[in-house]
């Protein structure tokens, strides 16, 4: 993986993170996702008092529970406030990792109401549950797309970070973690690229200069565990991954590893909300070092006045399927949100380009 990423894998977590897990009741939402499952597998060997796996995917929960004897699977949807209340009441978690979200940029851009319901309303339910049941710490999985967002996905992730800011001051310590694009051998992204390369098919890339921060699932899980130990006042943390990696370079490196260096790449055009390159922190955010040499943090500005009623309006608009109202409210809530409304890429092919991330 190091050869593919062009850098060594960052060793996280450390002793401090392990100390925060041992003997504590841990709950992970989105437990069946790429990041959630890696996190659960990272938590289990650290000696938690209990590990609660929350997801709406019943089959995925069954498979994950087989790999993690002693863990308790709970089928629940974080969009359902009553269900969230039940699993908090039953599990009484001390440490919560909220990884349940809709992360596909094109999907969220096309259906902003569903994106808001999954990523904002769901996060609000989990944050409220953590406060009501006095969890010691909650870590939110965010995205580098939240830094100066241009997509609905990035805007919903940024709102999740603001929810933590608004919830500080009580018994629960909060932190958000901005992840890059998570890749792993056998993961969906590399599997899709490998299939096309092995079959001699064209690999679609959005733009010759598009670049992203890529990280492994182990790095993502370790970063989340470390953030739990570093959390104080709803900081946002990110891993130092160097400069974004050009996607074209990633494809060529992977083709070389597959011994199929004659890969053909087609450029389909950036889609709505996509940037040429991501950054881990916004231009207005001051990066500060942490106790971990490869993790940086920032303390974002306080949330806007009147956040709760605006979030209520946003949830109501999303519940009614009012895309236009949802987009308008996102702009009102987030002055830094600069939506990019370019047309969808054309070219006569239905396959998504890389990255549609």
C-alpha positions as a LaTeX table, in Angstrom:
\begin{tabular}{lrrr}
\hline
Residue & $x$ (\AA) & $y$ (\AA) & $z$ (\AA) \\
\hline
Unk1 & 0.00 & 0.00 & 0.00 \\
Unk2 & 2.92 & 2.35 & 0.69 \\
Unk3 & 4.03 & 2.08 & $-2.94$ \\
Unk4 & 0.52 & 2.93 & $-4.09$ \\
Unk5 & 0.11 & 5.92 & $-1.78$ \\
Unk6 & 3.63 & 7.19 & $-2.35$ \\
Unk7 & 4.24 & 7.47 & 1.41 \\
Unk8 & 4.68 & 5.26 & 4.44 \\
Unk9 & 1.56 & 4.32 & 6.36 \\
Unk10 & 1.24 & 6.53 & 9.45 \\
Unk11 & 1.46 & 4.48 & 12.67 \\
Unk12 & $-1.61$ & 5.32 & 14.78 \\
Unk13 & $-2.92$ & 4.91 & 17.43 \\
Unk14 & $-0.52$ & 5.19 & 20.34 \\
Unk15 & $-0.53$ & 4.19 & 24.01 \\
Unk16 & $-2.70$ & 7.19 & 24.90 \\
Unk17 & $-5.54$ & 6.02 & 22.63 \\
Unk18 & $-5.34$ & 2.44 & 23.89 \\
Unk19 & $-5.62$ & 3.70 & 27.45 \\
Unk20 & $-8.88$ & 5.51 & 26.61 \\
Unk21 & $-10.49$ & 2.35 & 25.20 \\
Unk22 & $-9.49$ & $-0.24$ & 27.80 \\
Unk23 & $-12.26$ & $-1.00$ & 30.26 \\
Unk24 & $-14.75$ & 1.39 & 28.64 \\
Unk25 & $-18.09$ & 0.73 & 26.98 \\
Unk26 & $-17.69$ & 1.61 & 23.29 \\
Unk27 & $-20.41$ & 2.17 & 20.69 \\
Unk28 & $-19.80$ & 2.51 & 16.93 \\
Unk29 & $-22.50$ & 3.66 & 14.51 \\
Unk30 & $-22.09$ & 2.74 & 10.85 \\
Unk31 & $-20.24$ & $-0.33$ & 12.10 \\
Unk32 & $-20.53$ & $-2.22$ & 8.80 \\
Unk33 & $-18.98$ & 0.47 & 6.61 \\
Unk34 & $-15.35$ & 0.52 & 5.50 \\
Unk35 & $-14.28$ & 2.89 & 8.27 \\
Unk36 & $-16.72$ & 1.60 & 10.89 \\
Unk37 & $-15.71$ & $-2.04$ & 10.49 \\
Unk38 & $-11.99$ & $-1.18$ & 10.56 \\
Unk39 & $-12.61$ & 0.83 & 13.72 \\
Unk40 & $-14.51$ & $-2.04$ & 15.39 \\
Unk41 & $-11.69$ & $-4.43$ & 14.54 \\
Unk42 & $-9.23$ & $-1.92$ & 15.96 \\
Unk43 & $-11.18$ & $-1.43$ & 19.18 \\
Unk44 & $-11.85$ & $-5.10$ & 19.97 \\
Unk45 & $-8.22$ & $-6.09$ & 20.83 \\
Unk46 & $-7.79$ & $-3.06$ & 23.12 \\
Unk47 & $-9.92$ & $-4.54$ & 25.91 \\
Unk48 & $-13.14$ & $-2.51$ & 25.96 \\
Unk49 & $-15.65$ & $-3.43$ & 28.65 \\
Unk50 & $-18.27$ & $-3.76$ & 25.90 \\
Unk51 & $-18.46$ & $-3.10$ & 22.17 \\
Unk52 & $-21.82$ & $-2.21$ & 20.60 \\
Unk53 & $-22.06$ & $-2.42$ & 16.80 \\
Unk54 & $-24.85$ & $-0.24$ & 15.38 \\
Unk55 & $-25.88$ & $-0.39$ & 11.73 \\
Unk56 & $-29.03$ & $-0.76$ & 9.63 \\
Unk57 & $-27.45$ & $-3.57$ & 7.56 \\
Unk58 & $-28.63$ & $-6.79$ & 9.22 \\
Unk59 & $-26.50$ & $-9.11$ & 7.07 \\
Unk60 & $-23.42$ & $-6.97$ & 7.52 \\
Unk61 & $-23.93$ & $-6.93$ & 11.28 \\
Unk62 & $-24.18$ & $-10.71$ & 11.36 \\
Unk63 & $-20.91$ & $-11.09$ & 9.45 \\
Unk64 & $-19.11$ & $-8.51$ & 11.57 \\
Unk65 & $-20.33$ & $-10.03$ & 14.83 \\
Unk66 & $-18.92$ & $-13.41$ & 13.77 \\
Unk67 & $-15.49$ & $-11.80$ & 13.50 \\
Unk68 & $-15.82$ & $-10.03$ & 16.85 \\
Unk69 & $-16.94$ & $-12.52$ & 19.53 \\
Unk70 & $-18.45$ & $-10.73$ & 22.49 \\
Unk71 & $-19.49$ & $-7.66$ & 20.53 \\
Unk72 & $-23.17$ & $-6.79$ & 20.60 \\
Unk73 & $-24.81$ & $-6.09$ & 17.22 \\
Unk74 & $-27.77$ & $-3.68$ & 17.15 \\
Unk75 & $-29.77$ & $-3.11$ & 14.01 \\
Unk76 & $-30.85$ & 0.53 & 14.04 \\
Unk77 & $-31.05$ & 3.60 & 11.79 \\
Unk78 & $-29.62$ & 6.80 & 13.26 \\
Unk79 & $-32.30$ & 8.79 & 11.39 \\
Unk80 & $-34.80$ & 7.26 & 13.83 \\
Unk81 & $-34.60$ & 9.31 & 17.06 \\
Unk82 & $-36.47$ & 6.68 & 19.11 \\
Unk83 & $-34.08$ & 3.93 & 17.93 \\
Unk84 & $-31.08$ & 6.08 & 18.87 \\
Unk85 & $-32.55$ & 6.66 & 22.32 \\
Unk86 & $-33.02$ & 2.90 & 22.78 \\
Unk87 & $-29.49$ & 1.87 & 21.91 \\
Unk88 & $-27.98$ & 4.63 & 24.06 \\
Unk89 & $-30.20$ & 3.63 & 26.99 \\
Unk90 & $-29.33$ & $-0.07$ & 26.62 \\
Unk91 & $-25.60$ & 0.22 & 25.83 \\
Unk92 & $-24.80$ & 3.17 & 28.14 \\
Unk93 & $-21.65$ & 3.93 & 26.10 \\
Unk94 & $-18.77$ & 5.90 & 27.53 \\
Unk95 & $-17.03$ & 6.27 & 24.18 \\
Unk96 & $-19.02$ & 6.84 & 20.97 \\
Unk97 & $-17.75$ & 6.84 & 17.38 \\
Unk98 & $-20.29$ & 8.15 & 14.90 \\
Unk99 & $-19.37$ & 6.73 & 11.49 \\
Unk100 & $-22.87$ & 6.31 & 10.03 \\
Unk101 & $-23.22$ & 8.64 & 7.03 \\
Unk102 & $-23.93$ & 8.83 & 3.33 \\
Unk103 & $-20.51$ & 9.46 & 1.78 \\
Unk104 & $-21.03$ & 9.17 & $-1.99$ \\
Unk105 & $-20.60$ & 12.70 & $-3.37$ \\
Unk106 & $-22.66$ & 12.26 & $-6.58$ \\
Unk107 & $-25.48$ & 10.55 & $-4.68$ \\
Unk108 & $-25.69$ & 13.31 & $-2.06$ \\
Unk109 & $-25.44$ & 16.04 & $-4.69$ \\
Unk110 & $-28.31$ & 14.45 & $-6.63$ \\
Unk111 & $-30.46$ & 13.89 & $-3.52$ \\
Unk112 & $-29.59$ & 16.59 & $-0.98$ \\
Unk113 & $-32.65$ & 15.80 & 1.15 \\
Unk114 & $-31.44$ & 12.25 & 1.77 \\
Unk115 & $-27.92$ & 13.55 & 2.40 \\
Unk116 & $-29.16$ & 15.99 & 5.03 \\
Unk117 & $-31.36$ & 13.36 & 6.69 \\
Unk118 & $-28.51$ & 10.85 & 6.86 \\
Unk119 & $-25.61$ & 13.16 & 7.67 \\
Unk120 & $-27.12$ & 16.02 & 9.67 \\
Unk121 & $-30.32$ & 14.73 & 11.25 \\
Unk122 & $-28.68$ & 11.39 & 12.08 \\
Unk123 & $-25.64$ & 13.10 & 13.59 \\
Unk124 & $-27.88$ & 15.39 & 15.62 \\
Unk125 & $-29.73$ & 12.40 & 17.07 \\
Unk126 & $-26.46$ & 10.73 & 18.07 \\
Unk127 & $-24.99$ & 13.90 & 19.60 \\
Unk128 & $-28.20$ & 14.47 & 21.57 \\
Unk129 & $-28.16$ & 10.84 & 22.74 \\
Unk130 & $-24.56$ & 11.17 & 23.91 \\
Unk131 & $-25.46$ & 14.28 & 25.90 \\
Unk132 & $-28.60$ & 12.82 & 27.46 \\
Unk133 & $-26.81$ & 9.66 & 28.55 \\
Unk134 & $-23.62$ & 11.47 & 29.56 \\
Unk135 & $-21.15$ & 9.64 & 27.33 \\
Unk136 & $-17.62$ & 10.69 & 28.20 \\
Unk137 & $-16.49$ & 11.25 & 24.61 \\
Unk138 & $-17.92$ & 11.30 & 21.10 \\
Unk139 & $-15.88$ & 11.30 & 17.90 \\
Unk140 & $-17.58$ & 12.25 & 14.62 \\
Unk141 & $-16.29$ & 10.91 & 11.31 \\
Unk142 & $-16.12$ & 13.91 & 8.98 \\
Unk143 & $-14.40$ & 14.46 & 5.63 \\
Unk144 & $-11.80$ & 16.71 & 4.07 \\
Unk145 & $-14.69$ & 17.83 & 1.84 \\
Unk146 & $-15.91$ & 19.84 & 4.85 \\
Unk147 & $-13.02$ & 22.29 & 4.42 \\
Unk148 & $-14.42$ & 25.21 & 2.37 \\
Unk149 & $-17.17$ & 22.93 & 0.99 \\
Unk150 & $-18.33$ & 23.09 & $-2.62$ \\
Unk151 & $-20.64$ & 20.05 & $-2.45$ \\
Unk152 & $-23.74$ & 19.15 & $-0.49$ \\
Unk153 & $-21.74$ & 16.28 & 1.00 \\
Unk154 & $-19.06$ & 18.67 & 2.25 \\
Unk155 & $-21.71$ & 21.04 & 3.61 \\
Unk156 & $-23.45$ & 18.27 & 5.56 \\
Unk157 & $-20.13$ & 17.15 & 7.02 \\
Unk158 & $-19.30$ & 20.73 & 8.02 \\
Unk159 & $-22.69$ & 21.01 & 9.73 \\
Unk160 & $-21.89$ & 17.85 & 11.67 \\
Unk161 & $-18.75$ & 19.55 & 12.97 \\
Unk162 & $-20.81$ & 22.60 & 13.98 \\
Unk163 & $-23.20$ & 20.35 & 15.90 \\
Unk164 & $-20.27$ & 19.36 & 18.12 \\
Unk165 & $-19.32$ & 23.00 & 18.66 \\
Unk166 & $-22.87$ & 23.79 & 19.74 \\
Unk167 & $-22.93$ & 20.84 & 22.17 \\
Unk168 & $-19.76$ & 21.65 & 24.12 \\
Unk169 & $-19.84$ & 22.70 & 27.75 \\
Unk170 & $-21.50$ & 19.59 & 29.19 \\
Unk171 & $-20.12$ & 16.29 & 30.45 \\
Unk172 & $-19.28$ & 14.98 & 26.96 \\
Unk173 & $-16.06$ & 15.84 & 25.15 \\
Unk174 & $-16.38$ & 16.00 & 21.38 \\
Unk175 & $-14.03$ & 15.79 & 18.41 \\
Unk176 & $-14.43$ & 15.58 & 14.64 \\
Unk177 & $-12.00$ & 13.80 & 12.34 \\
Unk178 & $-11.65$ & 14.74 & 8.69 \\
Unk179 & $-10.77$ & 11.66 & 6.67 \\
Unk180 & $-9.47$ & 11.53 & 3.14 \\
Unk181 & $-10.64$ & 8.91 & 0.64 \\
Unk182 & $-10.19$ & 5.54 & 2.33 \\
Unk183 & $-8.73$ & 2.78 & 0.17 \\
Unk184 & $-7.61$ & $-0.74$ & 0.96 \\
Unk185 & $-6.73$ & $-3.89$ & $-0.92$ \\
Unk186 & $-10.03$ & $-5.63$ & $-1.54$ \\
Unk187 & $-11.98$ & $-2.39$ & $-1.01$ \\
Unk188 & $-14.61$ & $-1.20$ & $-3.50$ \\
Unk189 & $-12.51$ & 1.55 & $-5.12$ \\
Unk190 & $-9.43$ & $-0.55$ & $-5.86$ \\
Unk191 & $-11.60$ & $-3.53$ & $-6.82$ \\
Unk192 & $-13.38$ & $-1.42$ & $-9.44$ \\
Unk193 & $-10.09$ & $-0.11$ & $-10.84$ \\
Unk194 & $-8.52$ & $-3.59$ & $-10.83$ \\
Unk195 & $-11.50$ & $-5.05$ & $-12.71$ \\
Unk196 & $-11.31$ & $-2.45$ & $-15.45$ \\
Unk197 & $-7.54$ & $-2.72$ & $-15.79$ \\
Unk198 & $-7.55$ & $-6.54$ & $-15.80$ \\
Unk199 & $-10.29$ & $-6.63$ & $-18.44$ \\
Unk200 & $-8.48$ & $-4.10$ & $-20.61$ \\
Unk201 & $-11.31$ & $-1.60$ & $-20.13$ \\
Unk202 & $-10.98$ & 2.16 & $-20.10$ \\
Unk203 & $-10.57$ & 3.70 & $-16.63$ \\
Unk204 & $-12.62$ & 6.88 & $-16.30$ \\
Unk205 & $-11.03$ & 9.75 & $-14.36$ \\
Unk206 & $-12.79$ & 13.05 & $-13.83$ \\
Unk207 & $-9.95$ & 15.38 & $-14.85$ \\
Unk208 & $-6.21$ & 15.15 & $-15.68$ \\
Unk209 & $-5.33$ & 17.27 & $-12.63$ \\
Unk210 & $-7.78$ & 15.93 & $-10.07$ \\
Unk211 & $-6.04$ & 14.98 & $-6.81$ \\
Unk212 & $-7.19$ & 13.56 & $-3.49$ \\
Unk213 & $-5.90$ & 12.64 & $-0.04$ \\
Unk214 & $-5.92$ & 8.85 & 0.16 \\
Unk215 & $-5.51$ & 6.87 & 3.36 \\
Unk216 & $-5.84$ & 3.27 & 4.47 \\
Unk217 & $-8.70$ & 1.99 & 6.62 \\
Unk218 & $-6.16$ & 1.21 & 9.37 \\
Unk219 & $-4.96$ & 4.83 & 9.31 \\
Unk220 & $-8.56$ & 6.06 & 9.48 \\
Unk221 & $-9.38$ & 3.80 & 12.44 \\
Unk222 & $-6.18$ & 4.72 & 14.27 \\
Unk223 & $-6.81$ & 8.43 & 13.72 \\
Unk224 & $-10.31$ & 8.12 & 15.18 \\
Unk225 & $-8.98$ & 6.31 & 18.25 \\
Unk226 & $-6.28$ & 8.91 & 18.74 \\
Unk227 & $-8.80$ & 11.74 & 18.36 \\
Unk228 & $-10.86$ & 10.25 & 21.19 \\
Unk229 & $-7.87$ & 10.71 & 23.49 \\
Unk230 & $-7.06$ & 14.21 & 22.18 \\
Unk231 & $-10.61$ & 15.60 & 22.35 \\
Unk232 & $-11.11$ & 18.62 & 24.58 \\
Unk233 & $-13.44$ & 21.27 & 23.07 \\
Unk234 & $-14.88$ & 19.93 & 19.82 \\
Unk235 & $-11.63$ & 20.22 & 17.89 \\
Unk236 & $-11.38$ & 19.01 & 14.32 \\
Unk237 & $-8.43$ & 16.71 & 13.60 \\
Unk238 & $-6.80$ & 15.51 & 10.38 \\
Unk239 & $-3.89$ & 13.26 & 9.52 \\
Unk240 & $-0.83$ & 14.79 & 7.88 \\
Unk241 & $-0.90$ & 12.94 & 4.55 \\
Unk242 & 1.26 & 15.35 & 2.56 \\
Unk243 & 0.05 & 16.80 & $-0.71$ \\
Unk244 & $-3.03$ & 15.35 & $-2.42$ \\
Unk245 & $-2.16$ & 12.47 & $-4.75$ \\
Unk246 & $-3.09$ & 12.91 & $-8.44$ \\
Unk247 & $-5.66$ & 10.27 & $-9.28$ \\
Unk248 & $-4.03$ & 9.61 & $-12.65$ \\
Unk249 & $-0.81$ & 8.76 & $-10.82$ \\
Unk250 & $-2.68$ & 6.41 & $-8.48$ \\
Unk251 & $-4.21$ & 4.57 & $-11.46$ \\
Unk252 & $-0.83$ & 4.18 & $-13.19$ \\
Unk253 & 0.83 & 2.92 & $-10.00$ \\
Unk254 & $-1.92$ & 0.39 & $-9.47$ \\
Unk255 & $-1.77$ & $-0.76$ & $-13.07$ \\
Unk256 & 1.96 & $-1.32$ & $-12.66$ \\
Unk257 & 1.35 & $-3.40$ & $-9.53$ \\
Unk258 & $-1.14$ & $-5.49$ & $-11.51$ \\
Unk259 & 1.50 & $-5.90$ & $-14.25$ \\
Unk260 & $-0.83$ & $-4.19$ & $-16.74$ \\
Unk261 & 1.02 & $-0.89$ & $-17.31$ \\
Unk262 & $-0.73$ & $-0.12$ & $-20.63$ \\
Unk263 & $-3.83$ & 1.25 & $-18.96$ \\
Unk264 & $-6.09$ & 3.59 & $-20.95$ \\
Unk265 & $-7.56$ & 6.57 & $-19.11$ \\
Unk266 & $-10.52$ & 8.65 & $-20.29$ \\
Unk267 & $-11.35$ & 12.06 & $-18.79$ \\
Unk268 & $-15.06$ & 12.53 & $-18.21$ \\
Unk269 & $-15.14$ & 15.96 & $-16.56$ \\
Unk270 & $-15.66$ & 17.09 & $-12.99$ \\
Unk271 & $-19.18$ & 16.54 & $-11.72$ \\
Unk272 & $-21.36$ & 18.89 & $-9.63$ \\
Unk273 & $-19.69$ & 19.73 & $-6.32$ \\
Unk274 & $-16.32$ & 18.17 & $-7.19$ \\
Unk275 & $-13.07$ & 20.03 & $-6.60$ \\
Unk276 & $-9.83$ & 19.57 & $-8.47$ \\
Unk277 & $-8.04$ & 19.03 & $-5.16$ \\
Unk278 & $-9.11$ & 18.67 & $-1.54$ \\
Unk279 & $-7.50$ & 20.25 & 1.51 \\
Unk280 & $-7.72$ & 19.12 & 5.11 \\
Unk281 & $-8.33$ & 22.56 & 6.61 \\
Unk282 & $-10.13$ & 25.65 & 5.35 \\
Unk283 & $-8.18$ & 28.77 & 4.47 \\
Unk284 & $-9.56$ & 30.53 & 7.57 \\
Unk285 & $-8.72$ & 27.67 & 9.95 \\
Unk286 & $-5.46$ & 27.82 & 11.90 \\
Unk287 & $-3.66$ & 24.48 & 12.04 \\
Unk288 & $-2.25$ & 23.62 & 15.45 \\
Unk289 & 0.02 & 20.70 & 16.38 \\
Unk290 & $-1.18$ & 17.99 & 18.76 \\
Unk291 & 0.48 & 15.47 & 21.03 \\
Unk292 & 0.71 & 13.16 & 17.99 \\
Unk293 & 3.42 & 14.26 & 15.52 \\
Unk294 & 1.34 & 13.39 & 12.43 \\
Unk295 & $-2.04$ & 14.72 & 13.56 \\
Unk296 & $-3.03$ & 18.36 & 13.23 \\
Unk297 & $-6.02$ & 20.06 & 14.79 \\
Unk298 & $-8.03$ & 23.23 & 14.61 \\
Unk299 & $-10.67$ & 24.87 & 16.80 \\
Unk300 & $-13.32$ & 26.10 & 14.38 \\
Unk301 & $-15.20$ & 29.35 & 14.91 \\
Unk302 & $-18.31$ & 29.17 & 17.10 \\
Unk303 & $-21.49$ & 28.01 & 15.38 \\
Unk304 & $-23.83$ & 30.68 & 13.98 \\
Unk305 & $-26.45$ & 32.21 & 16.24 \\
Unk306 & $-29.82$ & 30.53 & 15.96 \\
Unk307 & $-28.38$ & 27.20 & 14.84 \\
Unk308 & $-31.05$ & 24.91 & 16.41 \\
Unk309 & $-34.08$ & 26.54 & 14.73 \\
Unk310 & $-32.28$ & 26.64 & 11.38 \\
Unk311 & $-31.44$ & 22.95 & 11.76 \\
Unk312 & $-35.11$ & 22.31 & 12.50 \\
Unk313 & $-36.03$ & 24.12 & 9.28 \\
Unk314 & $-33.42$ & 22.12 & 7.38 \\
Unk315 & $-34.71$ & 18.81 & 8.73 \\
Unk316 & $-38.30$ & 19.79 & 7.88 \\
Unk317 & $-37.35$ & 20.77 & 4.32 \\
Unk318 & $-35.43$ & 17.50 & 3.87 \\
Unk319 & $-38.38$ & 15.54 & 5.26 \\
Unk320 & $-40.67$ & 17.15 & 2.68 \\
Unk321 & $-38.24$ & 16.43 & $-0.18$ \\
Unk322 & $-37.74$ & 20.14 & $-0.89$ \\
Unk323 & $-34.32$ & 20.12 & $-2.60$ \\
Unk324 & $-34.35$ & 23.85 & $-3.39$ \\
Unk325 & $-35.14$ & 24.81 & 0.21 \\
Unk326 & $-32.46$ & 22.44 & 1.52 \\
Unk327 & $-29.81$ & 24.00 & $-0.73$ \\
Unk328 & $-30.88$ & 27.51 & 0.30 \\
Unk329 & $-30.73$ & 26.67 & 4.00 \\
Unk330 & $-27.29$ & 25.09 & 3.63 \\
Unk331 & $-26.06$ & 28.39 & 2.19 \\
Unk332 & $-27.68$ & 30.33 & 5.04 \\
Unk333 & $-26.14$ & 28.05 & 7.65 \\
Unk334 & $-22.67$ & 27.96 & 6.07 \\
Unk335 & $-21.34$ & 31.21 & 4.56 \\
Unk336 & $-18.22$ & 29.30 & 3.52 \\
Unk337 & $-20.29$ & 26.90 & 1.39 \\
Unk338 & $-19.72$ & 27.74 & $-2.28$ \\
Unk339 & $-21.76$ & 25.25 & $-4.30$ \\
Unk340 & $-20.38$ & 24.26 & $-7.68$ \\
Unk341 & $-23.33$ & 23.60 & $-9.99$ \\
Unk342 & $-21.55$ & 22.48 & $-13.13$ \\
Unk343 & $-23.54$ & 20.06 & $-15.33$ \\
Unk344 & $-23.17$ & 16.34 & $-14.90$ \\
Unk345 & $-20.32$ & 14.85 & $-16.96$ \\
Unk346 & $-21.38$ & 13.60 & $-20.37$ \\
Unk347 & $-19.79$ & 11.11 & $-22.70$ \\
Unk348 & $-22.34$ & 8.39 & $-23.23$ \\
Unk349 & $-21.11$ & 6.05 & $-20.49$ \\
Unk350 & $-22.89$ & 5.22 & $-17.25$ \\
Unk351 & $-19.89$ & 4.19 & $-15.17$ \\
Unk352 & $-18.75$ & 6.70 & $-12.55$ \\
Unk353 & $-15.41$ & 8.38 & $-13.05$ \\
Unk354 & $-12.60$ & 8.32 & $-10.50$ \\
Unk355 & $-12.95$ & 10.02 & $-8.24$ \\
Unk356 & $-16.63$ & 10.56 & $-7.93$ \\
Unk357 & $-15.64$ & 10.93 & $-4.28$ \\
\hline
\end{tabular}
